[in-house]
Short mmCIF file of C-alpha atoms in Angstrom, two decimals:
data_model
loop_
_atom_site.label_atom_id
_atom_site.label_comp_id
_atom_site.label_asym_id
_atom_site.label_seq_id
_atom_site.Cartn_x
_atom_site.Cartn_y
_atom_site.Cartn_z
CA ALA A 1 -0.17 0.25 0.07
CA GLN A 2 1.03 4.36 -0.46
CA SER A 3 1.88 5.82 2.40
CA VAL A 4 3.68 9.35 2.53
CA THR A 5 6.20 9.54 5.35
CA GLN A 6 7.00 13.31 6.42
CA LEU A 7 10.62 13.02 8.16
CA GLY A 8 9.84 15.40 12.03
CA SER A 9 6.10 17.19 12.79
CA HIS A 10 7.81 20.48 13.95
CA VAL A 11 10.95 21.84 11.82
CA SER A 12 12.27 25.74 12.84
CA VAL A 13 14.56 27.24 11.06
CA SER A 14 15.70 31.06 11.49
CA GLU A 15 14.42 33.44 9.04
CA GLY A 16 16.76 34.24 5.69
CA ALA A 17 18.11 30.27 6.63
CA LEU A 18 17.51 27.21 4.01
CA VAL A 19 13.83 25.58 3.93
CA LEU A 20 14.56 21.91 4.09
CA LEU A 21 11.18 19.80 4.26
CA ARG A 22 11.54 15.97 3.69
CA CYS A 23 8.67 14.02 2.37
CA ASN A 24 9.11 9.85 1.55
CA TYR A 25 7.12 8.25 -0.48
CA SER A 26 6.25 4.20 -0.96
CA SER A 27 4.98 3.69 -4.56
CA SER A 28 5.35 0.72 -7.28
CA VAL A 29 4.60 3.04 -10.24
CA PRO A 30 4.91 5.49 -11.30
CA PRO A 31 3.52 8.34 -8.93
CA TYR A 32 2.65 11.97 -8.80
CA LEU A 33 3.23 14.32 -5.86
CA PHE A 34 2.26 16.89 -4.22
CA TRP A 35 3.39 19.86 -2.01
CA TYR A 36 0.63 22.28 -0.64
CA VAL A 37 0.51 24.32 2.66
CA GLN A 38 -2.08 25.07 5.17
CA TYR A 39 -1.89 28.44 6.72
CA PRO A 40 -3.31 28.81 10.20
CA ASN A 41 -6.89 28.83 9.74
CA GLN A 42 -6.87 28.21 6.20
CA GLY A 43 -7.49 25.12 3.94
CA LEU A 44 -5.16 23.68 1.83
CA GLN A 45 -3.38 25.63 -1.27
CA LEU A 46 -1.33 23.64 -3.71
CA LEU A 47 2.86 24.70 -3.51
CA LEU A 48 3.60 22.40 -6.67
CA LYS A 49 3.48 19.47 -8.24
CA TYR A 50 5.78 16.33 -9.96
CA THR A 51 3.39 15.37 -12.92
CA SER A 52 6.70 13.22 -14.63
CA ALA A 53 7.81 16.01 -16.44
CA ALA A 54 11.38 17.74 -14.73
CA THR A 55 12.49 16.42 -12.16
CA LEU A 56 12.70 19.63 -10.42
CA VAL A 57 9.27 21.24 -9.78
CA LYS A 58 9.47 25.20 -9.04
CA GLY A 59 6.47 26.08 -7.44
CA ILE A 60 4.79 28.88 -5.76
CA ASN A 61 6.61 31.75 -3.50
CA GLY A 62 9.88 30.47 -4.30
CA PHE A 63 9.88 27.24 -3.16
CA GLU A 64 10.62 24.25 -4.91
CA ALA A 65 11.02 20.24 -4.74
CA GLU A 66 13.13 17.52 -6.56
CA PHE A 67 11.79 13.80 -7.78
CA LYS A 68 14.73 11.78 -6.59
CA LYS A 69 13.28 7.32 -7.83
CA SER A 70 16.45 5.90 -6.88
CA GLU A 71 15.56 7.64 -3.02
CA THR A 72 12.13 8.14 -3.04
CA SER A 73 12.25 11.14 -1.99
CA PHE A 74 10.36 14.47 -3.15
CA HIS A 75 11.40 16.98 -0.32
CA LEU A 76 10.85 20.16 -0.82
CA THR A 77 12.86 23.28 -0.53
CA LYS A 78 13.48 27.35 0.20
CA PRO A 79 16.83 29.30 -0.15
CA SER A 80 15.68 31.64 2.15
CA ALA A 81 12.84 31.77 4.72
CA HIS A 82 10.00 34.45 5.36
CA MET A 83 8.27 34.95 8.81
CA ARG A 84 5.20 34.64 5.85
CA ASP A 85 6.67 30.94 5.27
CA ALA A 86 5.28 30.59 8.35
CA ALA A 87 3.07 27.13 8.21
CA GLU A 88 2.28 24.08 8.29
CA TYR A 89 2.64 21.55 5.26
CA PHE A 90 1.92 18.74 3.25
CA CYS A 91 3.17 16.06 0.95
CA ALA A 92 0.63 13.80 -1.45
CA VAL A 93 1.44 11.21 -3.40
CA SER A 94 -1.57 9.43 -5.69
CA ASP A 95 -1.21 6.60 -8.31
CA TRP A 96 -2.16 4.04 -9.93
CA ASP A 97 -2.55 1.55 -7.27
CA SER A 98 -4.30 4.30 -5.62
CA ASN A 99 -6.30 4.61 -8.02
CA TYR A 100 -5.20 8.40 -7.89
CA GLN A 101 -6.58 8.56 -4.59
CA LEU A 102 -4.68 11.28 -2.40
CA ILE A 103 -2.64 9.79 0.59
CA TRP A 104 -1.21 12.44 2.86
CA GLY A 105 1.68 12.88 4.94
CA ALA A 106 1.18 13.66 8.08
CA GLY A 107 2.43 16.93 7.64
CA THR A 108 5.20 19.45 8.94
CA LYS A 109 4.71 22.97 11.07
CA LEU A 110 7.46 25.05 9.64
CA ILE A 111 7.73 27.30 12.03
CA ILE A 112 10.98 30.56 11.98
CA LYS A 113 12.85 32.28 14.20
CA PRO A 114 13.55 35.79 13.79
CA ASP B 1 -11.40 32.63 -8.91
CA VAL B 2 -12.00 29.28 -8.51
CA LYS B 3 -13.50 28.56 -4.81
CA VAL B 4 -15.14 25.90 -2.90
CA THR B 5 -16.49 27.70 -0.37
CA GLN B 6 -18.14 25.55 2.78
CA SER B 7 -21.45 26.66 5.02
CA SER B 8 -19.94 27.67 7.95
CA ARG B 9 -15.78 28.39 9.53
CA TYR B 10 -16.99 27.71 13.32
CA LEU B 11 -19.99 25.22 14.58
CA VAL B 12 -20.61 24.49 17.92
CA LYS B 13 -22.89 21.68 18.33
CA ARG B 14 -24.38 19.57 21.65
CA THR B 15 -23.95 15.54 22.53
CA GLY B 16 -26.66 13.89 20.03
CA GLU B 17 -27.24 16.49 16.83
CA LYS B 18 -27.55 15.84 13.74
CA VAL B 19 -24.97 17.87 12.33
CA PHE B 20 -24.91 19.23 8.06
CA LEU B 21 -21.87 20.05 6.70
CA GLU B 22 -22.18 21.97 3.63
CA CYS B 23 -20.09 21.98 0.46
CA VAL B 24 -20.65 23.56 -2.72
CA GLN B 25 -18.03 23.84 -5.93
CA ASP B 26 -17.81 25.96 -9.11
CA MET B 27 -15.27 24.32 -10.76
CA ASP B 28 -17.68 22.26 -12.13
CA HIS B 29 -15.06 19.13 -11.12
CA GLU B 30 -15.88 15.28 -11.11
CA ASN B 31 -14.59 14.55 -7.78
CA MET B 32 -15.36 15.33 -4.19
CA PHE B 33 -13.50 14.86 -0.89
CA TRP B 34 -14.86 15.13 2.99
CA TYR B 35 -11.64 14.92 5.04
CA ARG B 36 -10.86 15.04 8.99
CA GLN B 37 -8.47 16.92 9.97
CA ASP B 38 -6.60 16.68 14.06
CA PRO B 39 -3.21 17.91 15.36
CA GLY B 40 -0.58 15.12 14.47
CA LEU B 41 -2.47 13.12 11.98
CA GLY B 42 -2.68 14.68 9.39
CA LEU B 43 -5.54 14.41 6.28
CA ARG B 44 -7.65 11.99 7.05
CA LEU B 45 -10.54 10.31 3.94
CA ILE B 46 -13.60 10.45 4.72
CA TYR B 47 -15.73 9.97 1.81
CA PHE B 48 -15.28 10.68 -1.44
CA SER B 49 -17.43 10.90 -4.76
CA TYR B 50 -16.68 10.46 -8.34
CA ASP B 51 -19.94 11.12 -9.50
CA VAL B 52 -23.87 12.81 -8.46
CA LYS B 53 -25.51 10.73 -6.61
CA MET B 54 -22.40 8.39 -6.32
CA LYS B 55 -20.19 7.93 -3.01
CA GLU B 56 -17.40 5.83 -1.74
CA LYS B 57 -16.07 4.77 1.73
CA GLY B 58 -12.61 6.57 2.67
CA ASP B 59 -10.68 5.02 5.51
CA ILE B 60 -13.12 6.86 8.55
CA PRO B 61 -16.87 6.59 7.73
CA GLU B 62 -18.13 5.15 10.80
CA GLY B 63 -20.53 7.79 12.67
CA TYR B 64 -20.75 10.03 9.11
CA SER B 65 -22.88 9.74 5.65
CA VAL B 66 -23.10 11.86 1.88
CA SER B 67 -25.20 13.03 -0.22
CA ARG B 68 -24.43 14.61 -3.58
CA GLU B 69 -28.01 15.57 -5.25
CA LYS B 70 -26.35 18.39 -7.68
CA LYS B 71 -22.74 17.75 -9.10
CA GLU B 72 -21.51 21.06 -7.48
CA ARG B 73 -22.51 20.08 -3.40
CA PHE B 74 -21.64 17.77 -1.42
CA SER B 75 -22.89 17.82 1.69
CA LEU B 76 -21.54 15.56 4.70
CA ILE B 77 -23.61 14.28 7.84
CA LEU B 78 -23.21 13.66 11.37
CA GLU B 79 -25.58 11.89 12.55
CA SER B 80 -25.49 11.55 16.17
CA ALA B 81 -22.65 14.26 16.79
CA SER B 82 -20.60 13.16 19.68
CA THR B 83 -17.32 14.93 21.04
CA ASN B 84 -15.10 12.85 19.34
CA GLN B 85 -16.08 14.12 16.24
CA THR B 86 -14.90 17.84 17.66
CA SER B 87 -12.36 18.57 14.50
CA MET B 88 -11.69 20.86 11.66
CA TYR B 89 -13.73 19.40 8.47
CA LEU B 90 -12.81 20.05 5.26
CA CYS B 91 -13.73 19.70 1.77
CA ALA B 92 -11.96 19.60 -1.27
CA SER B 93 -13.24 19.26 -5.72
CA SER B 94 -10.50 17.83 -8.16
CA ARG B 95 -11.31 17.21 -12.05
CA ASP B 96 -9.65 14.07 -11.32
CA GLY B 97 -6.81 11.79 -9.88
CA PHE B 98 -4.02 13.27 -12.09
CA THR B 99 -4.22 17.27 -10.80
CA GLU B 100 -4.51 19.51 -8.08
CA ALA B 101 -7.64 19.36 -5.67
CA PHE B 102 -8.82 22.64 -4.73
CA PHE B 103 -9.71 23.47 -1.02
CA GLY B 104 -12.46 24.94 1.08
CA GLN B 105 -11.39 27.11 3.74
CA GLY B 106 -12.05 24.18 6.50
CA THR B 107 -14.88 23.99 9.47
CA ARG B 108 -13.75 24.25 13.30
CA LEU B 109 -16.99 21.62 14.96
CA THR B 110 -17.02 21.70 18.42
CA VAL B 111 -19.07 19.29 19.96
CA VAL B 112 -20.07 20.07 23.52
#
């Protein structure tokens, strides 16, 4: 069965530092991969998605993620954190085995220190 | 601007009440979903629907039912609310499994 693992329920970085949020998935077939962001008391919105085109995917707000098949990873990065990036981030995967239903990670709360 | 609208942002209901959570999308999407979100547990799928009058159970359907009489509207029903159903409920829609899901703002339900 598919699964998504996000390493670290909370990640804390200083403003201006590199942001790295980790996501590993299990899938026996080529997956579709997504990162969503949830600001406090709001719904989720799409940051970026991988759908078998370029392995390096650029998203909104300066975020990007790289699909690495050999590592079954889809880590999210941003070169320089801003206070406004404080939010919860969710990784999700869908593929043929899940009937293209989204399988969600547990989420990582990003904390930005001044 | 595409939209998924949930009828209430905050609700407080009493134990045993029948509760209706409404969700409307304006994108003509086939798929609609109801999730429950609790701290540390991520998003858990309650029910989803691929078409009008069609519904499928998700991972945690117990204590819930749904209704989809029109393509744009997907309702979640708590037949007899209990305190363990206190949670954030998120509605989403998508065109298909290959494209992104769009989410509503969420309904924070408290059952007392």
